[in-house]
Every structure is written in structure tokens, then in C-alpha cells.
Coordinates of C-alpha atoms and ligand atoms in Angstrom, one line a residue:
M137 CA 0.0 0.0 0.0
N138 CA 1.1 3.5 -0.7
T139 CA 0.8 6.4 1.6
S140 CA 2.0 9.0 -0.8
R141 CA -0.4 11.7 -1.8
S142 CA -0.7 11.0 -5.5
A143 CA -1.1 7.3 -5.7
R144 CA -4.0 6.1 -3.5
P145 CA -7.0 4.9 -5.5
R146 CA -10.2 5.6 -3.6
R147 CA -13.8 4.5 -3.8
L148 CA -15.2 7.9 -3.4
L149 CA -18.8 7.2 -4.1
A150 CA -19.0 4.1 -1.8
A151 CA -17.4 6.0 1.0
F152 CA -19.6 9.0 0.5
C153 CA -22.8 6.9 0.6
A154 CA -21.6 5.2 3.7
G155 CA -21.0 8.5 5.3
I156 CA -24.5 9.7 4.6
T157 CA -26.0 6.9 6.5
A158 CA -23.7 7.0 9.4
V159 CA -23.8 10.5 10.7
A160 CA -27.1 11.7 11.7
A161 CA -27.0 15.1 13.2
L162 CA -29.6 17.6 12.1
L163 CA -29.7 21.3 12.8
I164 CA -32.6 23.5 13.0
A165 CA -31.8 27.2 12.9
G166 CA -34.9 29.4 13.2
T167 CA -37.7 27.4 11.6
T168 CA -35.9 25.5 8.8
A169 CA -33.9 22.3 8.9
A170 CA -30.5 23.5 7.7
H171 CA -28.0 20.7 7.9
A172 CA -27.2 18.4 5.0
A173 CA -25.2 15.3 5.7
D174 CA -21.5 16.3 5.8
T175 CA -19.0 14.9 3.4
P176 CA -17.1 12.3 5.5
L177 CA -13.7 13.4 6.7
R178 CA -12.0 10.5 4.8
D179 CA -13.3 11.9 1.5
L180 CA -12.2 15.4 2.3
A181 CA -8.8 14.1 3.2
A182 CA -8.5 12.0 0.0
A183 CA -8.9 15.2 -2.0
H184 CA -5.6 16.3 -0.5
G185 CA -4.0 12.9 -1.0
M186 CA -4.2 12.4 2.7
V187 CA -5.7 9.7 4.9
M188 CA -7.9 10.6 7.9
G189 CA -7.2 8.1 10.7
T190 CA -8.3 7.2 14.2
A191 CA -7.0 5.0 16.9
V192 CA -9.6 2.3 17.7
T193 CA -10.4 -0.3 20.3
G194 CA -11.3 -3.6 18.6
S195 CA -14.1 -4.6 20.9
K196 CA -16.0 -1.4 20.3
L197 CA -16.1 -1.7 16.5
T198 CA -19.9 -2.3 16.4
G199 CA -23.0 -0.1 16.5
T200 CA -22.5 3.6 16.2
Y201 CA -18.8 3.4 17.1
G202 CA -18.2 1.0 14.2
D203 CA -20.4 3.0 11.8
L204 CA -18.5 6.2 12.4
A205 CA -15.1 4.5 12.4
G206 CA -15.9 3.0 9.0
A207 CA -17.6 5.9 7.4
Q208 CA -15.5 8.9 8.6
F209 CA -11.9 7.4 8.6
S210 CA -9.7 5.9 6.0
A211 CA -7.0 4.6 8.3
L212 CA -7.1 2.8 11.7
T213 CA -4.4 2.5 14.3
P214 CA -4.9 -0.1 16.9
G215 CA -4.7 1.8 20.2
N216 CA -3.2 -1.1 22.1
A217 CA -3.8 -4.3 20.2
M218 CA -0.4 -4.5 18.3
K219 CA 1.8 -3.6 21.3
W220 CA 4.3 -6.3 22.4
G221 CA 2.5 -6.8 25.7
S222 CA -0.8 -7.4 23.9
V223 CA 0.4 -9.8 21.3
E224 CA 2.9 -11.9 23.3
P225 CA 1.8 -11.8 27.0
T226 CA 3.7 -15.0 27.6
Q227 CA 6.9 -15.7 25.8
G228 CA 6.2 -17.8 22.7
S229 CA 2.4 -17.6 23.2
F230 CA 0.7 -15.1 20.9
N231 CA -2.7 -13.4 21.0
W232 CA -3.5 -11.8 17.7
A233 CA -7.3 -11.7 18.2
E234 CA -7.8 -7.9 18.5
A235 CA -5.2 -7.0 16.0
D236 CA -6.6 -9.4 13.5
Q237 CA -10.1 -8.1 14.1
I238 CA -9.0 -4.5 13.5
V239 CA -7.2 -5.5 10.3
A240 CA -10.3 -7.3 9.0
F241 CA -12.5 -4.4 9.8
A242 CA -10.2 -2.0 8.0
Q243 CA -10.1 -4.3 4.9
A244 CA -13.9 -4.5 4.9
H245 CA -14.1 -0.7 5.0
D246 CA -11.4 0.1 2.4
Q247 CA -9.1 1.5 5.1
Q248 CA -5.4 1.5 5.7
V249 CA -4.0 0.1 8.9
R250 CA -1.2 1.9 10.8
G251 CA 0.8 -0.6 12.8
H252 CA 1.6 0.6 16.3
T253 CA 4.1 -0.1 17.7
L254 CA 7.1 -2.5 17.5
V255 CA 9.8 -1.0 19.7
W256 CA 8.8 0.9 22.8
H257 CA 9.8 1.3 26.4
S258 CA 6.2 0.9 27.6
Q259 CA 3.5 -1.8 27.4
N260 CA 6.0 -4.6 27.0
P261 CA 5.3 -8.0 28.5
S262 CA 6.6 -8.6 32.0
W263 CA 8.6 -11.7 30.9
L264 CA 10.6 -9.4 28.7
T265 CA 11.0 -6.5 31.1
N266 CA 11.7 -8.7 34.1
G267 CA 14.2 -10.9 32.3
T268 CA 17.9 -10.7 32.4
W269 CA 19.3 -10.7 28.9
T270 CA 22.7 -10.4 27.3
S271 CA 22.9 -7.9 24.6
A272 CA 23.0 -10.6 22.0
Q273 CA 19.8 -12.2 23.5
L274 CA 18.0 -8.9 23.6
S275 CA 18.9 -8.3 19.9
T276 CA 17.6 -11.7 18.9
L277 CA 14.4 -11.2 20.9
L278 CA 13.8 -7.8 19.2
Q279 CA 14.6 -9.2 15.7
N280 CA 12.2 -12.1 16.2
H281 CA 9.5 -9.9 17.5
I282 CA 9.7 -7.6 14.5
S283 CA 9.9 -10.4 12.0
T284 CA 7.0 -12.3 13.6
E285 CA 4.6 -9.3 13.9
V286 CA 5.5 -7.5 10.7
G287 CA 5.6 -10.8 8.8
R288 CA 2.2 -11.8 10.1
Y289 CA 0.6 -8.7 8.6
Q290 CA 2.8 -8.4 5.6
G291 CA 1.0 -6.6 2.8
K292 CA -1.8 -5.4 5.1
I293 CA -0.1 -2.6 6.9
A294 CA 0.4 0.8 5.2
A295 CA 2.8 2.1 7.7
W296 CA 4.4 0.9 10.9
D297 CA 5.4 3.1 13.9
V298 CA 8.6 1.0 14.2
V299 CA 10.2 2.9 17.0
N300 CA 8.1 4.8 19.5
E301 CA 9.3 7.6 21.7
P302 CA 13.1 7.2 21.6
F303 CA 14.0 10.7 22.9
N304 CA 14.0 12.7 26.1
E305 CA 12.7 16.2 26.1
D306 CA 16.3 17.6 25.8
G307 CA 17.0 15.5 22.7
T308 CA 19.2 12.9 24.3
Y309 CA 18.3 9.3 23.9
R310 CA 15.8 7.9 26.4
S311 CA 17.2 5.3 28.7
T312 CA 15.2 2.2 27.9
L313 CA 15.5 -1.6 27.8
W314 CA 16.6 -1.1 24.2
Y315 CA 18.9 1.8 24.4
D316 CA 20.6 0.6 27.5
G317 CA 21.0 -2.9 26.2
L318 CA 21.8 -2.3 22.5
G319 CA 22.9 1.3 22.1
A320 CA 21.4 3.8 19.7
D321 CA 21.7 1.4 16.8
Y322 CA 18.7 -0.5 18.0
I323 CA 16.8 2.0 16.0
A324 CA 18.6 1.3 12.7
N325 CA 18.4 -2.4 13.3
A326 CA 14.7 -2.3 14.0
L327 CA 14.0 -0.4 10.8
T328 CA 16.2 -2.8 8.8
W329 CA 14.4 -5.9 10.2
A330 CA 11.0 -4.3 9.6
R331 CA 11.9 -3.6 6.0
A332 CA 13.0 -7.2 5.5
A333 CA 9.7 -8.5 6.9
D334 CA 7.4 -6.2 4.8
P335 CA 9.2 -4.3 2.0
A336 CA 6.0 -2.4 1.1
A337 CA 5.2 -1.0 4.5
K338 CA 6.3 2.6 5.2
L339 CA 8.5 2.7 8.2
Y340 CA 8.2 5.5 10.8
I341 CA 9.8 6.8 14.0
N342 CA 7.0 8.3 16.2
D343 CA 7.3 10.6 19.2
Y344 CA 5.5 13.2 21.3
N345 CA 6.4 16.8 22.0
V346 CA 8.1 16.9 18.6
E347 CA 5.3 18.9 16.9
G348 CA 7.1 22.3 17.0
V349 CA 10.7 23.1 16.4
N350 CA 12.5 22.3 19.7
A351 CA 15.4 20.3 21.1
K352 CA 13.5 17.0 20.9
S353 CA 12.2 17.4 17.3
T354 CA 15.7 18.6 16.3
A355 CA 17.2 15.4 17.7
L356 CA 14.6 13.4 15.7
Y357 CA 15.5 15.5 12.6
D358 CA 19.2 14.8 13.0
L359 CA 18.5 11.1 13.5
V360 CA 16.4 10.8 10.4
R361 CA 19.0 12.7 8.4
S362 CA 21.8 10.4 9.6
L363 CA 19.7 7.3 9.0
K364 CA 19.0 8.4 5.5
A365 CA 22.7 9.2 4.9
R366 CA 23.6 5.7 6.1
G367 CA 21.0 4.0 3.8
V368 CA 18.9 2.8 6.7
P369 CA 15.2 2.4 5.6
I370 CA 13.2 5.3 7.1
D371 CA 10.1 6.6 5.3
G372 CA 8.5 8.9 7.7
V373 CA 8.2 10.6 11.1
G374 CA 5.1 10.5 13.3
L375 CA 4.2 13.6 15.3
Q376 CA 1.9 12.3 18.0
A377 CA 0.3 15.7 18.8
H378 CA -1.2 15.1 22.3
L379 CA -1.9 18.7 22.7
I380 CA -3.2 20.9 25.5
L381 CA -6.0 23.4 24.8
G382 CA -4.7 26.6 23.2
Q383 CA -1.1 25.2 22.8
V384 CA -0.6 24.3 19.2
P385 CA 3.0 25.1 18.6
A386 CA 3.4 28.1 16.3
T387 CA 6.2 26.3 14.4
L388 CA 4.1 23.2 13.6
Q389 CA 4.0 23.7 9.8
Q390 CA 7.6 24.8 9.7
N391 CA 8.6 21.7 11.5
I392 CA 6.5 19.4 9.2
Q393 CA 8.1 21.1 6.3
R394 CA 11.7 20.6 7.5
F395 CA 11.1 16.8 7.8
A396 CA 9.4 16.8 4.4
D397 CA 12.5 18.6 3.0
L398 CA 14.6 15.7 4.3
G399 CA 12.8 13.4 2.0
V400 CA 10.5 11.7 4.4
D401 CA 6.7 11.6 4.9
V402 CA 5.1 13.1 8.0
A403 CA 2.0 11.8 9.8
I404 CA 0.1 13.4 12.6
T405 CA -0.4 10.1 14.5
E406 CA -2.2 10.6 17.8
L407 CA -3.9 14.0 17.7
D408 CA -6.0 15.0 20.7
V409 CA -6.6 18.3 22.5
R410 CA -7.3 18.0 26.2
M411 CA -9.0 20.6 28.4
A412 CA -9.8 21.1 32.0
L413 CA -13.3 19.7 32.7
P414 CA -16.1 20.7 32.5
A415 CA -16.1 21.6 28.8
D416 CA -17.9 24.8 27.9
S417 CA -18.6 26.6 24.7
A418 CA -15.5 28.8 24.9
K419 CA -13.2 25.8 25.5
L420 CA -14.9 23.9 22.7
A421 CA -14.4 26.8 20.4
Q422 CA -10.7 27.1 21.3
Q423 CA -10.4 23.3 20.8
A424 CA -12.0 23.7 17.4
A425 CA -9.4 26.4 16.5
D426 CA -6.6 24.0 17.7
Y427 CA -7.9 21.1 15.6
R428 CA -8.3 23.5 12.6
A429 CA -4.7 24.7 13.0
V430 CA -3.2 21.2 13.1
T431 CA -5.3 20.1 10.1
A432 CA -4.3 23.2 8.1
A433 CA -0.6 22.7 8.8
C434 CA -0.8 19.1 7.5
V435 CA -2.8 20.1 4.5
A436 CA -0.3 22.8 3.7
V437 CA 2.7 20.4 3.3
A438 CA 2.4 17.9 0.5
R439 CA 4.3 15.2 2.3
C440 CA 2.0 15.3 5.4
V441 CA 0.1 12.2 4.4
N442 CA -1.9 11.2 7.4
L443 CA -4.0 13.0 10.1
T444 CA -4.9 10.6 12.8
V445 CA -6.9 11.3 16.0
W446 CA -6.1 9.2 19.1
G447 CA -9.7 8.1 19.5
F448 CA -12.6 9.9 17.9
T449 CA -15.1 9.9 20.7
D450 CA -14.7 11.3 24.3
S451 CA -15.9 7.9 25.5
D452 CA -12.8 6.2 24.1
S453 CA -9.8 8.4 25.0
W454 CA -6.7 7.8 27.2
V455 CA -6.8 11.3 28.5
D456 CA -9.5 11.1 31.2
S457 CA -7.8 8.3 33.2
T458 CA -4.3 9.7 32.7
F459 CA -4.9 13.3 33.5
P460 CA -7.5 13.5 36.2
G461 CA -9.8 16.5 35.7
Y462 CA -8.9 16.7 32.0
G463 CA -10.8 15.3 29.1
A464 CA -13.2 16.1 26.2
A465 CA -10.1 15.7 24.0
T466 CA -11.6 14.2 20.8
P467 CA -13.8 15.4 17.9
Y468 CA -17.0 13.6 19.0
D469 CA -18.6 13.8 22.4
A470 CA -19.3 10.6 24.5
D471 CA -22.8 10.3 22.8
Y472 CA -21.2 10.4 19.3
A473 CA -22.4 13.9 18.6
P474 CA -19.8 15.8 16.5
K475 CA -18.3 18.6 18.4
P476 CA -17.0 21.9 17.0
A477 CA -13.6 20.2 16.7
Y478 CA -15.2 17.8 14.2
Y479 CA -16.4 20.6 12.0
A480 CA -13.1 22.3 12.4
I481 CA -11.3 19.3 10.9
S482 CA -13.8 19.2 8.2
E483 CA -13.2 22.9 7.4
G484 CA -9.5 22.5 7.6
L485 CA -9.8 19.7 5.0
G486 CA -11.7 22.1 2.7
G487 CA -15.2 20.9 3.7
G488 CA -16.7 24.3 3.7
T489 CA -18.1 26.1 6.6
T490 CA -20.1 23.5 8.3
T491 CA -19.7 24.7 11.9
P492 CA -23.2 24.8 13.4
P493 CA -24.5 28.3 13.5
T494 CA -25.2 29.6 17.0
G495 CA -28.8 29.2 17.6
A496 CA -29.4 25.6 16.6
C497 CA -30.9 22.4 17.9
T498 CA -29.5 19.1 16.7
A499 CA -30.8 15.5 16.7
T500 CA -28.2 12.7 17.0
Y501 CA -29.2 9.1 16.3
A502 CA -27.1 6.3 17.9
V503 CA -27.3 2.6 18.0
S504 CA -26.5 1.9 21.7
S505 CA -26.5 -1.8 21.5
Q506 CA -27.2 -4.5 18.9
W507 CA -27.6 -8.3 19.1
G508 CA -28.8 -11.2 16.9
S509 CA -31.8 -9.6 15.3
G510 CA -32.5 -6.8 17.7
F511 CA -31.1 -3.4 18.6
T512 CA -31.6 -0.5 21.0
G513 CA -31.3 3.0 19.6
Q514 CA -31.3 6.5 21.1
V515 CA -32.0 9.9 19.6
T516 CA -30.8 13.0 21.5
V517 CA -32.2 16.4 20.8
S518 CA -29.9 19.1 22.0
C519 CA -30.1 22.9 21.7
A520 CA -27.5 25.6 22.0
G521 CA -28.4 29.2 21.5
A522 CA -32.0 28.1 20.6
S523 CA -34.8 26.2 22.3
L524 CA -37.8 24.1 21.4
S525 CA -41.3 23.8 22.9
S526 CA -42.2 20.6 21.0
W527 CA -40.4 18.4 18.5
N528 CA -41.2 15.6 16.0
A529 CA -38.2 13.6 14.7
H530 CA -38.4 11.7 11.5
W531 CA -36.2 9.2 9.7
T532 CA -36.3 6.5 7.1
F533 CA -35.1 3.0 7.9
G534 CA -33.1 2.1 4.9
A535 CA -32.4 -1.6 5.5
G536 CA -35.7 -3.1 6.6
Q537 CA -35.4 -2.2 10.3
Q538 CA -38.7 -2.3 12.2
L539 CA -39.5 -0.4 15.4
T540 CA -41.0 -2.5 18.1
Q541 CA -41.1 -0.3 21.2
A542 CA -40.2 3.3 22.2
W543 CA -39.9 5.2 25.4
N544 CA -39.9 8.9 26.2
A545 CA -41.5 9.6 22.8
T546 CA -44.6 8.5 20.8
C547 CA -43.3 6.7 17.7
T548 CA -45.0 5.3 14.7
Q549 CA -43.6 3.4 11.7
S550 CA -45.4 3.3 8.4
G551 CA -43.5 1.4 5.8
T552 CA -39.9 2.6 6.2
A553 CA -40.9 6.0 7.6
V554 CA -40.6 6.5 11.4
S555 CA -42.0 9.5 13.2
C556 CA -41.4 10.2 16.9
A557 CA -43.2 13.0 18.7
N558 CA -42.3 14.3 22.2
A559 CA -44.1 12.9 25.2
S560 CA -46.2 15.2 27.3
Y561 CA -43.4 15.8 29.6
N562 CA -40.3 16.4 27.4
G563 CA -41.4 18.6 24.5
S564 CA -39.4 21.5 26.0
V565 CA -35.7 21.6 25.2
P566 CA -34.1 24.7 26.7
D567 CA -31.1 26.5 25.4
G568 CA -28.1 24.5 26.5
G569 CA -30.3 21.4 27.3
S570 CA -31.1 18.1 25.7
V571 CA -33.7 15.4 25.7
S572 CA -33.3 11.8 24.7
F573 CA -35.7 9.1 23.8
G574 CA -35.1 5.4 23.1
F575 CA -36.5 2.6 21.1
N576 CA -36.0 -1.1 20.3
G577 CA -36.2 -2.5 16.8
T578 CA -35.3 -5.5 14.7
W579 CA -32.8 -5.6 11.9
S580 CA -31.2 -8.2 9.6
G581 CA -28.2 -7.9 7.3
S582 CA -27.2 -4.4 8.2
N583 CA -28.3 -1.7 10.5
P584 CA -27.2 1.6 9.1
V585 CA -27.7 4.8 11.0
P586 CA -30.3 7.0 9.3
A587 CA -30.3 10.8 9.1
V588 CA -32.9 12.4 11.4
T589 CA -35.0 15.4 10.3
F590 CA -37.4 17.5 12.3
A591 CA -40.8 18.7 11.6
S592 CA -42.2 21.4 13.9
Ligands
9MR199 O1 -4.2 4.9 24.2 C1 -3.3 4.0 24.9 C2 -3.8 3.7 26.2 O2 -5.0 3.0 26.1 C3 -2.8 3.0 27.1 O3 -3.3 2.8 28.4 C4 -1.5 3.8 27.1 C5 -0.4 3.1 27.9 O4 0.8 3.9 27.8 O5 -1.0 4.0 25.7 C6 -1.9 4.8 25.0 O6 -1.4 5.1 23.8 C7 -0.2 5.8 23.8 C8 0.5 5.4 22.4 O7 0.6 4.0 22.3 C9 1.9 6.1 22.3 N1 1.8 7.5 22.6 C10 1.1 7.9 23.7 C11 -0.3 7.3 23.8 C12 -1.1 7.8 25.0 O8 -0.5 7.4 26.2

């Protein structure tokens, strides 16, 4: 597979249609419904020769999470499933289940997979970190690990984060199992072994706090330059971009450009923008500006080929547990409603001004659970800068779904058309408030998410 901007064939129409069915947010501004289905981010990115990626958790790739992951993104990074501790928890005993599942999902949705990660100081199995190894043994272990994992997915991975987080903040090498045992050349060797196991995969070094021009990114720059000079296979650098609200480095684009000028690709590999909770409209607006700035910097440099968010919903982010009191870092809220940050990425990719106007109410449809032939769905009506005294939500079931029961609304289905009116007690949706109703239904074959429209 090829991650360069010019050479990736795309099935635009198929992806576009999938996107229409998967995002169901409708705005009413004043009296008229005003929101057409947005062009999926993956299609907007493709127009720039970029892929739009997200980190995913394999067990969640169903229902609304799966629909959005498939429709909006053209690249998936397993958040944890390909790390050494996940795939070889006991020496010689492998567990590929989640990694295989994510690769299969990606193939079914015409998506790239970004392999993450082969050589890291963290999330290694305890048998490895607790062992006592000679340098020769350590080298053999690493070579076997890379050959086994890269070999297993040979031809299915567009790019590997071969080496993750090798530097300290001051640009010196981080003291790790690998550096301490093997010296700095563990990096060149890892890249060489990865190339041998899958010659088509693009090989990256990935790190955080290397987004702007600073001591750490300069160390990475010098390393890439010297690896290239030595003929070591290196195709790209990953800038993780775990950012703090309002702190996009001013030199981001300049930094991306200097790596591109070295003759390597650049990927934004783990973008999120965390804020002190609770979120409010001012913070969400700043976050949107931050996402827009990162997107624009990548779009501006031809060799910036991948923009990946580290989780696309606030319900699936590492931030909340790692930084207590911080969160809301991703482009969708925990109920899968697109946040201003989502629209900012869309705009940054040239999707036009789709930011919801102030003074709007939105309806978001989500499949909250799904089994055999049944499912439970939820529609949330939210207002910001506007309010409703009554509502009537409509949608069309496009794949033969049948409503069987509803609560907190009065719903009827006639043919494929569903209409749900507020109950006596929840017609009023205040400015800043929201109302949800739920339903059960049956499905078979597929259960796509419909677009919801309002009638007054
Ligand atoms: O998202 C990952 C989270 O679920 C893990 O608990 C965590 C453990 O370190 O790793 C997270 O992903 C990291 C990624 O692999 C490398 N860059 C930093 C990411 C956030 O910690």
C-alpha cells in the first residue's frame, strides 16, 4: 500500500454513501432544517492525497462506534492491540485476536492500517522487562518480535510506527531496555528488520512533543538525516500531537516542512486536544481552533500524508484516566455527537463552513446496543443558542429495520418511515439542554444509522 499523496486509489462514491447513512446530526436554525449530511472526513482528506485516521479499540467496532469509524476514517491505528504486551503476553504464546479483528474491519471498509508499535519502552510483557538478557539475546528477541509481527501482517499494513518515543525532552536518547542494552543502533536495526519483513510498509519513528521546532524534534530530525545518509530504511516521522487546549506550537507547519524537505513523509499520528473539565462553549471553540490549525498545517505540506486522532469519541480516550480533571479531547462527544472540533477538521480539509451556527438544535441518532436480530437506539435532541417547545423527529429505515417499542416519545412506523413526537413531559428543550428518547427495533443484514430530520 502506498501512503503518498498521489497514488492512493479511492472508492469515493461508496465511502460518500456510507457517510451519509452513518452521521445523523440535524440542525434547526430558526424554523428551517439546515444541515445536510456532511462529506465524510475521509473523502475530504482524500482530495488532498491524505488519509484521515483514528485509533480504535477492537471490541468497540460495532453499533455507532463501528459505523462512524468505518464511514469517517480511511486509516485505523490499533490503540493497544499491536503492542508487544498485547500480542505476546507469555513468551512464545501469541494473541493476535484484537489486532486481526481491526485489520479485518479495515479491509472491509477500504481503510489503511497503521501498525503501532514495534519497539517501545512501555506496554512490554513482564517476561521481557523482568528478564535478564545479554545484549545478543536482547537483539535476537527484538529481531524475532519484529519479524514475527510485521511478517504476520505483511501486505496489510500501510505504515508501521517501528520505533516509538526514543527521545528525552532535551533531545538525548531515552534510557530504555533497548537503548541501555543495545545502544542507539537498536533504531537502525529495528528499521532494517521491519523492511525485510514487509518491504511495502512505510517505516516511521514516532514521538510526542516533537510537533514544534525544539530540542527534541531537532534530535529526531538529526537522527532521520543520519539514518538516510547511512542508507537505513526510514520513510516517515510520526508527530503524535497530544496537545493541551490553546497550545498548538506556532512552528508546527515549519517543523512538518523541514522533515518533508529531508525526503520523508510526515504523519500526525495521535492528535487530541485536552481541556480542564467541564467543557464549555468557549473551550470547545478554542479546541476547534486548535484542531483546525493542526489540520491546516498538515494540508499545507504535500508530504504530510496522514492525520490521525487518538480516539474519535470522548468515551474512548486515554486522557481522562491519565490526566484526572482533564478530558473532552476528541472530535465527538461521548454520545457520538460531532463537536465543534469535528467541524473544524472538516473545514481544515476544505469541507466548507459546516460549523453549526449559533442558535441551533441538533438531533443525533445512535445505536446503543445491537444483538442477533434486535437493537436499541437512542435519539438525543440538543439545543445551543436556541430552544424548542415541542419536537417531532423523522427518519427512514433504509435496511428493513422495524421499530418494536419506544420510550420517552410516541413513535409510529409506516413502511420505512418513522416519526417520533415528544411525550407530554419532554417537548421543551431549553437553550443548553437536551432530551433523549429510546427505542427497540429489529434488523437483519445491516443496521445503518439514518439521518434524522425535524418537523415542527
Ligand atoms: O491509548 C493508549 C492507552 O489505552 C494505554 O493505556 C497507554 C499506555 O501507555 O497507551 C496509550 O497510547 C499511547 C501510544 O501508544 C503512544 N503515545 C502515547 C499514547 C497515549 O498514552
